[in-house]
mmCIF file of C-alpha atoms in Angstrom:
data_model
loop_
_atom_site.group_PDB
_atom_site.id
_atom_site.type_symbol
_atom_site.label_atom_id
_atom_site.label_comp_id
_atom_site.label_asym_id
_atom_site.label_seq_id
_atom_site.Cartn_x
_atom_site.Cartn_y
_atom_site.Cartn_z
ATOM 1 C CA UNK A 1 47.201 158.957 89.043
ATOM 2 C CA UNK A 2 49.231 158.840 91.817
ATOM 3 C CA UNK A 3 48.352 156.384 94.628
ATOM 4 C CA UNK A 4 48.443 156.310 98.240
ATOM 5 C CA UNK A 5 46.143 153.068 97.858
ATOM 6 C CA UNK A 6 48.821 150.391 98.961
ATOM 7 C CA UNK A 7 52.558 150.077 98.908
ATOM 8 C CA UNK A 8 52.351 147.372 96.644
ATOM 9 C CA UNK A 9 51.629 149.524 94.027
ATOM 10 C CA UNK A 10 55.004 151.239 94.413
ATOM 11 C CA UNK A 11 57.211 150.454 91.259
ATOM 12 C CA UNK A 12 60.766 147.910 92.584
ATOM 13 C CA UNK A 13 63.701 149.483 94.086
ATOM 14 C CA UNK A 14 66.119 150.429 91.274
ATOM 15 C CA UNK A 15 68.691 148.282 93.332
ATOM 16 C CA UNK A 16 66.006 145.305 93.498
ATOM 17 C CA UNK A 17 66.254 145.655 89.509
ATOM 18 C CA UNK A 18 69.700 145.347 89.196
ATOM 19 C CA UNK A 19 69.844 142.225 90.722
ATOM 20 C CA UNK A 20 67.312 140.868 89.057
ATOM 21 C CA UNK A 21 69.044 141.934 85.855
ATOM 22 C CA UNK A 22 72.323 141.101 86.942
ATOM 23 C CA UNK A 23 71.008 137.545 87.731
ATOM 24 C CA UNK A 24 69.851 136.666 84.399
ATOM 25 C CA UNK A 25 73.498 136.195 83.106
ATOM 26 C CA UNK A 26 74.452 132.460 82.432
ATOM 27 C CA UNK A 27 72.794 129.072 82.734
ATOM 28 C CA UNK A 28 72.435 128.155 86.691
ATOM 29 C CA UNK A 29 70.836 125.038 88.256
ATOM 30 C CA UNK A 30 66.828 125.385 88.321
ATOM 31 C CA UNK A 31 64.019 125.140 91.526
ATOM 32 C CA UNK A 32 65.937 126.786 93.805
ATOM 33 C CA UNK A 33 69.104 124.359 93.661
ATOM 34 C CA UNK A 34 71.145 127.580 92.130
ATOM 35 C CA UNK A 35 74.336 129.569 93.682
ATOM 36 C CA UNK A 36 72.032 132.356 94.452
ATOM 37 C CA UNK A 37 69.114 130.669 96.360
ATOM 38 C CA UNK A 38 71.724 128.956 98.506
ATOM 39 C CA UNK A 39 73.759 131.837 99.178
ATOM 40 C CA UNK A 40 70.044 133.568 100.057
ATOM 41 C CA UNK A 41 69.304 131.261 102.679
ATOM 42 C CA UNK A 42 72.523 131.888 104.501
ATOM 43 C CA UNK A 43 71.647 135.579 104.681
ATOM 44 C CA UNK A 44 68.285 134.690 106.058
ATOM 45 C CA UNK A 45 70.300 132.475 108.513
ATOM 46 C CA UNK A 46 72.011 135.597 109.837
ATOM 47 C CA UNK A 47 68.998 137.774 110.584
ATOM 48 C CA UNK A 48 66.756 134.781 111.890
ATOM 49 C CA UNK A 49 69.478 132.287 113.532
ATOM 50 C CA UNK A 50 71.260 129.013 112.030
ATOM 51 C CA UNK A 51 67.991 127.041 112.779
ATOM 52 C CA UNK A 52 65.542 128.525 110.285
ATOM 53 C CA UNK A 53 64.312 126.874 107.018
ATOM 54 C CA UNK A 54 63.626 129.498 104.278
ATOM 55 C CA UNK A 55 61.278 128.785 101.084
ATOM 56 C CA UNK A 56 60.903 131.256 98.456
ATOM 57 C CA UNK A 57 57.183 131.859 96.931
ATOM 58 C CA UNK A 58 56.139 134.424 94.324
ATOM 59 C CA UNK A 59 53.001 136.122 96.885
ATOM 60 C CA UNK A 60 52.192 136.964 99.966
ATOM 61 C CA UNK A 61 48.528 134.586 99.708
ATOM 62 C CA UNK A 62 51.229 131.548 99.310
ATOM 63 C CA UNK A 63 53.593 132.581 102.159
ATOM 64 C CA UNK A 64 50.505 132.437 104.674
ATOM 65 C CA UNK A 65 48.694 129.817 103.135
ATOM 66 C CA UNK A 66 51.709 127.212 102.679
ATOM 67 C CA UNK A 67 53.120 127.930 105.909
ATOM 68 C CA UNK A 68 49.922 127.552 107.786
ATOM 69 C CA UNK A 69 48.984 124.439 105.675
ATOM 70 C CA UNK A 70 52.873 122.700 106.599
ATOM 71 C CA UNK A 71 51.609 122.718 110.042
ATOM 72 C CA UNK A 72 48.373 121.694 110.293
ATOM 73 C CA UNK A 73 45.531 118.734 109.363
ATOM 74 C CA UNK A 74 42.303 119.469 107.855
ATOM 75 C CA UNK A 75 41.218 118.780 111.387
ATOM 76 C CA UNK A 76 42.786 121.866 112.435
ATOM 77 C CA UNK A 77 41.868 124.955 112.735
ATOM 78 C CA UNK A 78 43.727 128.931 112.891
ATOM 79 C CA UNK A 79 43.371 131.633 115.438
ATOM 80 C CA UNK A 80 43.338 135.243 113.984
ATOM 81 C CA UNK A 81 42.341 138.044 114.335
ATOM 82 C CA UNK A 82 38.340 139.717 112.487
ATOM 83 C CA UNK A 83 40.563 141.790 110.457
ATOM 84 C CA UNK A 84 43.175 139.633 109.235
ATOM 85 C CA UNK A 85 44.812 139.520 106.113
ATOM 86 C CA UNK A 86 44.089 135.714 106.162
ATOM 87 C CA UNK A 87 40.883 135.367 107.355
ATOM 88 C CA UNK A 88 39.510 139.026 104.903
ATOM 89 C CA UNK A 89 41.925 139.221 102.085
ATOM 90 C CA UNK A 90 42.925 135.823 100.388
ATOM 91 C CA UNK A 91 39.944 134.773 98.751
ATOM 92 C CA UNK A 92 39.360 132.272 101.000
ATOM 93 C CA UNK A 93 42.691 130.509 100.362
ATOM 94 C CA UNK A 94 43.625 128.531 103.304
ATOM 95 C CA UNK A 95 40.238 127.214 103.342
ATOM 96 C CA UNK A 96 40.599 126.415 99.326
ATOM 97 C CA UNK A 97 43.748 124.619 99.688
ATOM 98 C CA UNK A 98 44.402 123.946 102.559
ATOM 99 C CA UNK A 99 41.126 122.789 104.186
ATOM 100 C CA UNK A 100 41.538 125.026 107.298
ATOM 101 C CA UNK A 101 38.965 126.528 109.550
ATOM 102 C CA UNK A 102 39.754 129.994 110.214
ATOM 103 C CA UNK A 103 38.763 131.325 113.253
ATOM 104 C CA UNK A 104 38.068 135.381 113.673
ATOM 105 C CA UNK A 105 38.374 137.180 116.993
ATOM 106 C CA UNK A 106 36.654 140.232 117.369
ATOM 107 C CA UNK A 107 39.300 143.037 118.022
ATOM 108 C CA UNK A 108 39.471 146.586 117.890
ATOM 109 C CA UNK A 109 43.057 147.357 116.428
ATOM 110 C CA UNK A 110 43.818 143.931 114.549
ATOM 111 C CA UNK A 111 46.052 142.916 117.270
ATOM 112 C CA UNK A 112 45.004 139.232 119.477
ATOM 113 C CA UNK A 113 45.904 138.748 123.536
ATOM 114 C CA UNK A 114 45.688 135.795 125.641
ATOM 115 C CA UNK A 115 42.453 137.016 127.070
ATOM 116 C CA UNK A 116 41.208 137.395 123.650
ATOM 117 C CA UNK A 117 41.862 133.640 122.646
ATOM 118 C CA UNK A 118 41.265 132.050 125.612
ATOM 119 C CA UNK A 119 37.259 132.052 124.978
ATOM 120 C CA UNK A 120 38.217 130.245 121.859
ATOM 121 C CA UNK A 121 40.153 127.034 123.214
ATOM 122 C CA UNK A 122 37.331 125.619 125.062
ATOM 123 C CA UNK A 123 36.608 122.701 122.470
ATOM 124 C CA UNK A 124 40.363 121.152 122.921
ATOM 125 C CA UNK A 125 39.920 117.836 122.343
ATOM 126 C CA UNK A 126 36.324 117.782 121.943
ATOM 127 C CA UNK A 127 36.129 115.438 118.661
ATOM 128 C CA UNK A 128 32.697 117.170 117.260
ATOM 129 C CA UNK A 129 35.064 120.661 116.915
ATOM 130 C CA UNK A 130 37.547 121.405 114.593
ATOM 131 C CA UNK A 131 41.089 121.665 116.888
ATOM 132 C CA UNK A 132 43.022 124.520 117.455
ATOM 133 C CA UNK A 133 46.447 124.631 116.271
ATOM 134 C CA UNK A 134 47.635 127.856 115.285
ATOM 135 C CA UNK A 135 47.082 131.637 116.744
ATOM 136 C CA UNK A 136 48.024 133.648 113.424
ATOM 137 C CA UNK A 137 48.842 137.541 113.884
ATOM 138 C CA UNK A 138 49.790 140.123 111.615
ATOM 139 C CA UNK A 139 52.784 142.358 112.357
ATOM 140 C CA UNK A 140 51.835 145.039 111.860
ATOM 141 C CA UNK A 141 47.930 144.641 111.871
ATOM 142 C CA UNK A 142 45.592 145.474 108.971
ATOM 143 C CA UNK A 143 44.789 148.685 110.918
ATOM 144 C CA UNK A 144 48.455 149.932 111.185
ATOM 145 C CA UNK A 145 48.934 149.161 114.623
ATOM 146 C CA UNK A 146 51.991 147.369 116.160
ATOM 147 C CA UNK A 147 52.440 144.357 119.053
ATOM 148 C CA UNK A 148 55.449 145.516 121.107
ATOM 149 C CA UNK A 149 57.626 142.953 121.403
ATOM 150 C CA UNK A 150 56.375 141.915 124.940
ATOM 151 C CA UNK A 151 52.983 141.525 123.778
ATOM 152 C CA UNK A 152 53.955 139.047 121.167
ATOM 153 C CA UNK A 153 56.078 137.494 123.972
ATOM 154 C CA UNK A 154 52.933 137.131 125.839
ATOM 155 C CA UNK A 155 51.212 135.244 122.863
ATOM 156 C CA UNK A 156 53.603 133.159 121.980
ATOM 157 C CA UNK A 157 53.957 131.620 125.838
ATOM 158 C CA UNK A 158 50.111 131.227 125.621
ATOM 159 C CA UNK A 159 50.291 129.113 123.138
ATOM 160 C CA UNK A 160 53.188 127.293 123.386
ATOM 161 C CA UNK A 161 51.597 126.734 127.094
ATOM 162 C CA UNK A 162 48.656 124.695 125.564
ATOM 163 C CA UNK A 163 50.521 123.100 122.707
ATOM 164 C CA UNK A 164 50.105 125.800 119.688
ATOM 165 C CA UNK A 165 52.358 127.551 117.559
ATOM 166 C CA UNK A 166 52.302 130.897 116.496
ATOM 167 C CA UNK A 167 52.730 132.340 112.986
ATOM 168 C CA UNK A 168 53.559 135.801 112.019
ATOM 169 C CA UNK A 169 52.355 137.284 108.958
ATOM 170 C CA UNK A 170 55.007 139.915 108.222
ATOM 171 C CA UNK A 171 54.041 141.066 105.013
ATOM 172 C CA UNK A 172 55.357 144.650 106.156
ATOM 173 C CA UNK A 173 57.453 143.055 109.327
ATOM 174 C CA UNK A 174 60.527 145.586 107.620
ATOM 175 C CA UNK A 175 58.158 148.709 108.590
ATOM 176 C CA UNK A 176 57.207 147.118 112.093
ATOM 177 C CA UNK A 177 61.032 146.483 112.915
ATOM 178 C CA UNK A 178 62.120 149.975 111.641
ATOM 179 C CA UNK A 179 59.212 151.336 114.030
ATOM 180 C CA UNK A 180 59.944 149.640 117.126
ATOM 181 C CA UNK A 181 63.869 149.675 116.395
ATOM 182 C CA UNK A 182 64.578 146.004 116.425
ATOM 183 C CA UNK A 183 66.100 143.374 113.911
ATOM 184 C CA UNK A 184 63.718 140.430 112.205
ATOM 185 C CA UNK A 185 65.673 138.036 115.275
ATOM 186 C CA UNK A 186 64.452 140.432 118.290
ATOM 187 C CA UNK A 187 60.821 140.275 116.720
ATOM 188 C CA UNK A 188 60.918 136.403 115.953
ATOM 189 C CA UNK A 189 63.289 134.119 116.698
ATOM 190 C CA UNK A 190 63.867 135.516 120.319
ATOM 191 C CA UNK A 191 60.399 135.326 121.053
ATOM 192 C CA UNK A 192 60.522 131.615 120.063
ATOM 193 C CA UNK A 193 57.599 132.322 117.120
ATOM 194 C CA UNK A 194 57.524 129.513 115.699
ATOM 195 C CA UNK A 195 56.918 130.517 111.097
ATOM 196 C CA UNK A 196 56.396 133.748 109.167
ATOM 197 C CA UNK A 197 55.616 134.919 106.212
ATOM 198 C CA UNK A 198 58.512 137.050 105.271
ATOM 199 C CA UNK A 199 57.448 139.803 103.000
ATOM 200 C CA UNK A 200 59.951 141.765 100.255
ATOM 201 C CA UNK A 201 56.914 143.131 97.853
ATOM 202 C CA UNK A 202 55.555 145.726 99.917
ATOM 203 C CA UNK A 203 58.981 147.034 100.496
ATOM 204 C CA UNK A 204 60.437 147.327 97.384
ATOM 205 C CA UNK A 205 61.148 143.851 96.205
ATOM 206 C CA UNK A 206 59.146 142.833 92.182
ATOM 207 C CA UNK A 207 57.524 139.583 93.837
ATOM 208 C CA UNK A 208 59.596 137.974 96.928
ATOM 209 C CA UNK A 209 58.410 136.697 99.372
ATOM 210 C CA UNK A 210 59.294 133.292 101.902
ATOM 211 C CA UNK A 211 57.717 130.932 104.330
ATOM 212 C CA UNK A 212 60.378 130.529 107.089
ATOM 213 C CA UNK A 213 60.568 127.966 110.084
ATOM 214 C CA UNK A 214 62.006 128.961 112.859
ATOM 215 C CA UNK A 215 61.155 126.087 115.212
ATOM 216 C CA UNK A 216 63.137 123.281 114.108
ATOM 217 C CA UNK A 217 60.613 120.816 114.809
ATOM 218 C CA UNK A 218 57.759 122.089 112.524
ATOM 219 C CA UNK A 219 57.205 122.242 108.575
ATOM 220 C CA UNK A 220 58.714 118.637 107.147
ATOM 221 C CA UNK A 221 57.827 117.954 103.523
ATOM 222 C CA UNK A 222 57.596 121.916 103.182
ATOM 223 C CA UNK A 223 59.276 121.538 99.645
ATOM 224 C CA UNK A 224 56.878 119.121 98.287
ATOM 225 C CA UNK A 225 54.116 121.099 99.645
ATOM 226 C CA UNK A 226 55.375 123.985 97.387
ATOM 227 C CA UNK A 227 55.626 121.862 94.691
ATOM 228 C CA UNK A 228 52.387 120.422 94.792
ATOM 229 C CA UNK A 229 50.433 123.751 95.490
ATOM 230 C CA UNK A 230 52.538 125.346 92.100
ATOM 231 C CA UNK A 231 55.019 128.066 94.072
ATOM 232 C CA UNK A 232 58.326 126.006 92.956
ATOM 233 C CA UNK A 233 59.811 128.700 90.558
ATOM 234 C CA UNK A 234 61.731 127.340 87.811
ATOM 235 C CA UNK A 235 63.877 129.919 87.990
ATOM 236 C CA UNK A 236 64.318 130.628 91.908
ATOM 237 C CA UNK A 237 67.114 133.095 91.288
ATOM 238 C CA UNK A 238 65.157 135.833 90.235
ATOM 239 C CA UNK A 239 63.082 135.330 93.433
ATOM 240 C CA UNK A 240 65.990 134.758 96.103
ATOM 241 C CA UNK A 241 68.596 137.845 94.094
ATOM 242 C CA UNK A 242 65.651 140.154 95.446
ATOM 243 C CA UNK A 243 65.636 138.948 98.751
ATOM 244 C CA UNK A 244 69.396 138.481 98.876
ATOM 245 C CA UNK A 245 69.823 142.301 97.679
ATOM 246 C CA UNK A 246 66.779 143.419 99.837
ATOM 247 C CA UNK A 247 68.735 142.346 102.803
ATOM 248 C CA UNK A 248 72.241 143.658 101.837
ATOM 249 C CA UNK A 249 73.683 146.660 103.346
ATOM 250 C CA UNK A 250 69.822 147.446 105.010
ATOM 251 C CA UNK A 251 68.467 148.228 102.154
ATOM 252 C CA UNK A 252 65.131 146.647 103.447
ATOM 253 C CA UNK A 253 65.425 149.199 106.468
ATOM 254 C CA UNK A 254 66.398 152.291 105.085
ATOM 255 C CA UNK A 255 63.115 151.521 102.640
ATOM 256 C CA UNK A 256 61.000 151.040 105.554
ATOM 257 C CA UNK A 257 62.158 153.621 107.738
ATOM 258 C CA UNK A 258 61.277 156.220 104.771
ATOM 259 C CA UNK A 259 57.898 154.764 104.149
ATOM 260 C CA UNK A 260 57.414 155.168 107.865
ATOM 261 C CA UNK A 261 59.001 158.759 107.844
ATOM 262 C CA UNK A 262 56.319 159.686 104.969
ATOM 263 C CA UNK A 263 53.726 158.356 106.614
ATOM 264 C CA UNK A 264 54.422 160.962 109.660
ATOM 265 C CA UNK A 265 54.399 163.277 107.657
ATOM 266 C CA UNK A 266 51.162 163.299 105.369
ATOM 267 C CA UNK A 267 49.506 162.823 108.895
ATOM 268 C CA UNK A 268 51.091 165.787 110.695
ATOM 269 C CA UNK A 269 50.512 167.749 108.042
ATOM 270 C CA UNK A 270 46.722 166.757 106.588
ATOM 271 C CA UNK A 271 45.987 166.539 110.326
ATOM 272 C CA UNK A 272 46.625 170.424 110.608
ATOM 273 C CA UNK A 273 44.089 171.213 107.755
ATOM 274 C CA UNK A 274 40.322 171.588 109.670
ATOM 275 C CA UNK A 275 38.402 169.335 108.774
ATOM 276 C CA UNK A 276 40.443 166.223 108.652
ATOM 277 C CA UNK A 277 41.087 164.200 111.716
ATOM 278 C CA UNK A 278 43.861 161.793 111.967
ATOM 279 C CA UNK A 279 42.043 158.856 113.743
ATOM 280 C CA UNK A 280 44.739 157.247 116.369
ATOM 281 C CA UNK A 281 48.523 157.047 116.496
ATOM 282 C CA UNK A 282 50.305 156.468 113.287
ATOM 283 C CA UNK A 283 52.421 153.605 113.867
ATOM 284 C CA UNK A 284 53.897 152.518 110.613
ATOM 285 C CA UNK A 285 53.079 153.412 106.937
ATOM 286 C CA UNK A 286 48.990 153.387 107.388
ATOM 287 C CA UNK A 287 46.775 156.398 108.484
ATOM 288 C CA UNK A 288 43.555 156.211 108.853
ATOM 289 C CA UNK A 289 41.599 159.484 108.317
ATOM 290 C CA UNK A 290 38.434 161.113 108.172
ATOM 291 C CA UNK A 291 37.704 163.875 105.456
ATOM 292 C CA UNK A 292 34.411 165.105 104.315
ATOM 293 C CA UNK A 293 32.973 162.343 101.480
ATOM 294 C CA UNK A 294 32.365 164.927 99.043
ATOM 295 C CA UNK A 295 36.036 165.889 99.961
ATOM 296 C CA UNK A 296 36.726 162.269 99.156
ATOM 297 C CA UNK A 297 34.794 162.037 95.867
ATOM 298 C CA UNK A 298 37.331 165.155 94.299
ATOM 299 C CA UNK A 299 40.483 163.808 95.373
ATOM 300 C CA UNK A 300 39.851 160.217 93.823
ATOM 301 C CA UNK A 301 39.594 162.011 90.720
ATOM 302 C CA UNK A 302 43.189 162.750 90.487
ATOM 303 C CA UNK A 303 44.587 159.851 93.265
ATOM 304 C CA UNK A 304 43.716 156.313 94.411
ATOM 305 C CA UNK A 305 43.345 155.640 97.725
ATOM 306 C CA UNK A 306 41.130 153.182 99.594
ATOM 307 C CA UNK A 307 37.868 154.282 101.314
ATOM 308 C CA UNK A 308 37.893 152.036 104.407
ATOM 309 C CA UNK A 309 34.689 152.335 105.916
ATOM 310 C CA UNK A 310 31.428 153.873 104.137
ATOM 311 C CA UNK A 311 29.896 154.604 106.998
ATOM 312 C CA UNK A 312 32.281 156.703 109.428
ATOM 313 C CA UNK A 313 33.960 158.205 105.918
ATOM 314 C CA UNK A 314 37.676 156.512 106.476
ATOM 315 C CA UNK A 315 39.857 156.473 104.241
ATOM 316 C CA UNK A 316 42.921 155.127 104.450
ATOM 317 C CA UNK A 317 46.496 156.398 102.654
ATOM 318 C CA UNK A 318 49.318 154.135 102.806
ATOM 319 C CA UNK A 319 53.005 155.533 102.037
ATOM 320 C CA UNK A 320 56.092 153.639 100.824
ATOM 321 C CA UNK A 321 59.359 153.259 100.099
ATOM 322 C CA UNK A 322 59.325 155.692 96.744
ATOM 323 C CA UNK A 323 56.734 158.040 98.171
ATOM 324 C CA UNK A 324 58.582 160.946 98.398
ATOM 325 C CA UNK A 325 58.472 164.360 100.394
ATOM 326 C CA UNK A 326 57.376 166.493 97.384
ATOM 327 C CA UNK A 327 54.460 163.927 96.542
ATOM 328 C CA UNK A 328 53.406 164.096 99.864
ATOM 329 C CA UNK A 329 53.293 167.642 100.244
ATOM 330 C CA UNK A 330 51.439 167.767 96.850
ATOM 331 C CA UNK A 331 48.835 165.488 98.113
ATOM 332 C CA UNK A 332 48.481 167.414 101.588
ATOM 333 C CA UNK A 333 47.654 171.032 99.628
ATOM 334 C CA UNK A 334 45.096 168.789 97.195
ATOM 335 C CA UNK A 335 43.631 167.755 100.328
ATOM 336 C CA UNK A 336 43.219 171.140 101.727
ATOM 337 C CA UNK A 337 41.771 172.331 98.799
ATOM 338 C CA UNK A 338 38.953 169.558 98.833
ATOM 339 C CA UNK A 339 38.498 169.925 101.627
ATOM 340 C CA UNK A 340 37.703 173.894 101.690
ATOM 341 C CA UNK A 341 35.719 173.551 98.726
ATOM 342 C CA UNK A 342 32.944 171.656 100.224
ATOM 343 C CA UNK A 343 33.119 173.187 104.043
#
C-alpha cells in the first residue's frame, strides 16, 4: 500500500544508510564517548551556537519526555497546547516517568499565545496547585500550522517574564525552517528558547533524534537521566552518523523542502477535483481535507492515510521526503475517481 499516513513511515535516506553502514567499520569507544558522537555535537554547535548541550535518544517520546523531565520536579507542571504531541500522543509518558502534570489549552490550530496561557498561571505559588514551569509548543503544530518566528518571540518573553522556560518540540522543526526560510539558530537559539527536541526520523534519518539545551543554565545531570530512563545507546555512533550526515551539505533541508513541495502539490491538485475541499493553508507537509466518507472507505483500500475526525470526514495526508511527484499524481487521479464514483 502506499501511505500518505505519516512521514515516519517513509523508508531512510539512502545517504542516512551509508553512514550508518559506513560507521559500523572498527571497534570505537561505547555510550556516546566515540569519534563520531563527538564530532556530532560540534555540528550541532554550528547550527544552534557554542552554548548548546546535545544528547542523542533513539525516539521522539524520549526527546520530549527527558528534556521536559531535566527541568522540572514532580511538583511541576507543563503548558501545551489540547492537541499536542505530548499531552495526545505519548501514552501518557511524561506523566509515567516523569511525574508531570500536563496542562492542555484549548486552541484552534495547535499553536499557544500569551493570552492563551495567561488564564493558566493564576495558581503561582499557591502550594495546593501543581506549579508551572514549562510552556511546551510544537513547531510545527499537530495541525500543520506554523508560529512565525515573532510569535514564538512573543512566548518565549512571556515566560521568561514570569520565570518559565520554553521547550520546542521539533519533531519536523527541518519542514518548519524550510517553510519559513530560516536556519534551526533563527528559530531557537535567537529567540532565547530555552530545549528542543530535535527530530531526524521524520525527515529521513532510521531513529535519531536529541534533547538539546540551549540555555546554559538548565538540564544538569541530563546524562544520568538518560541513563537511568534506558536511552544511553551502547552504540551511540549509529545514532549521532545519522544526525551528523543529516546535517551535512543540507541534506536535512533539501529533504524537507521536497516534503513541503509535495505537500503543495497533492493539495493544489486534489483541491481542483469537486468535491474535495482543502481545509486552510497548507503550511508544511500536512493537509487536512474533506472527501466524501464513502470516497474515503475506497481509497483506504489501496492507501493508508489517517481519518482525523469522524465527524466532519477529515482526513489527513502527510507527504515526505521520498514522496515523489509521480506518487502524488497517482494518488490525486485515485482520488478523483473515488470521489466521482460516489457523487
Amino acid at each position: 500500500m502506499r501511505s500518505f499516513a505519516s512521514d515516519n513511515n517513509s523508508g531512510a535516506h539512502p545517504a542516512i544508510m551509508e553512514a550508518v553502514v559506513k560507521a559500523n567499520a572498527g571497534h570505537v569507544k561505547s555510550y556516546g564517548d566515540d569519534e563520531i558522537s563527538i564530532r556530532t555535537d560540534e555540528v550541532f554547535k554550528e547550527f544552534f551556537g557554542s552554548q548548546a548541550r546535545i544528547h542523542y535518544v533513539t525516539t521522539g517520546t524520549a526527546a520530549n519526555t527527558l528534556g521536559i523531565r531535566a527541568v522540572t520536579h514532580t511538583y511541576n507542571s507543563v503548558i501545551c497546547a489540547e492537541q499536542a504531541h505530548i499531552n495526545n500522543d505519548e501514552c501518557g509518558a511524561p506523566e509515567a516517568f516523569g511525574g508531570i502534570k500536563l496542562v492542555p489549552v484549548p486552541s484552534k490550530d495547535g499553536k499557544l499565545t500569551p493570552g492563551s496561557v495567561a488564564p493558566y498561571l493564576g495558581h503561582i505559588g499557591f502550594v495546593h496547585a501543581s506549579q508551572p514551569k514549562v510552556i511546551s509548543i510544537t513547531q510545527p503544530t499537530e495541525l500543520g500550522k506554523l508560529y512565525t518566528l515573532r510569535e514564538i518571540e512573543n512566548i518565549v518573553e512571556f515566560a521568561h517574564d514570569r520565570d518559565l522556560l520554553v521547550h520546542l518540540d521539533g519533531a519536523r522543526l527541518a519542514n518548519a525552517c524550510a517553510a519559513l526560510g530560516c536556519s534551526f539558530f533563527d528559530m531557537t537559539t535567537a529567540l532565547d528558547v530555552d530545549l528542543l527536541s530535535f527530530g531526524g526520523t521524520k525527515n529521513g534519518c532510521l531513529m535519531g533524534e536529541a534533547v538539546v539545551f540551549l540555555n546554559p543554565d538548565i538540564g544538569e545531570g541530563f546524562p544520568y537521566l538518560r541513563k537511568q530512563a534506558m536511552q544511553l545507546v551502547s552504540k551511540m555512533r549509529f545514532v549521532s552518523a545519522q544526525l551528523e550526515r543529516y546535517l551535512k551539505d543540507d541534506l536535512w533541508l533539501e529533504n524537507a523542502r521536497h516534503a513541503n513541495a509535495m505537500a503543495k502539490r497533492l493539495a493544489e491538485r486534489a483541491g481542483a477535483i469537486p468535491g474535495v475541499r482543502i481545509k486552510g493553508s497548507v503550511d508544511c507537509n500536512a493537509i487536512f481535507a474533506h472527501i466524501p466518507p464513502e470516497a474515503t472507505d475506497i481509497l483506504l483500500r489501496k492507501y493508508y492515510f489517517y481519518v482525523w475526525d469522524e465527524h466532519d470526514h477529515t482526513v489527513r495526508w502527510m507527504t515526505s521526503w521520498a514522496t515523489t511527484e509521480a506518487m502524488v499524481d497517482e494518488f490525486v487521479a485515485d482520488i478523483g475517481k473515488a470521489v466521482r464514483a460516489v457523487s
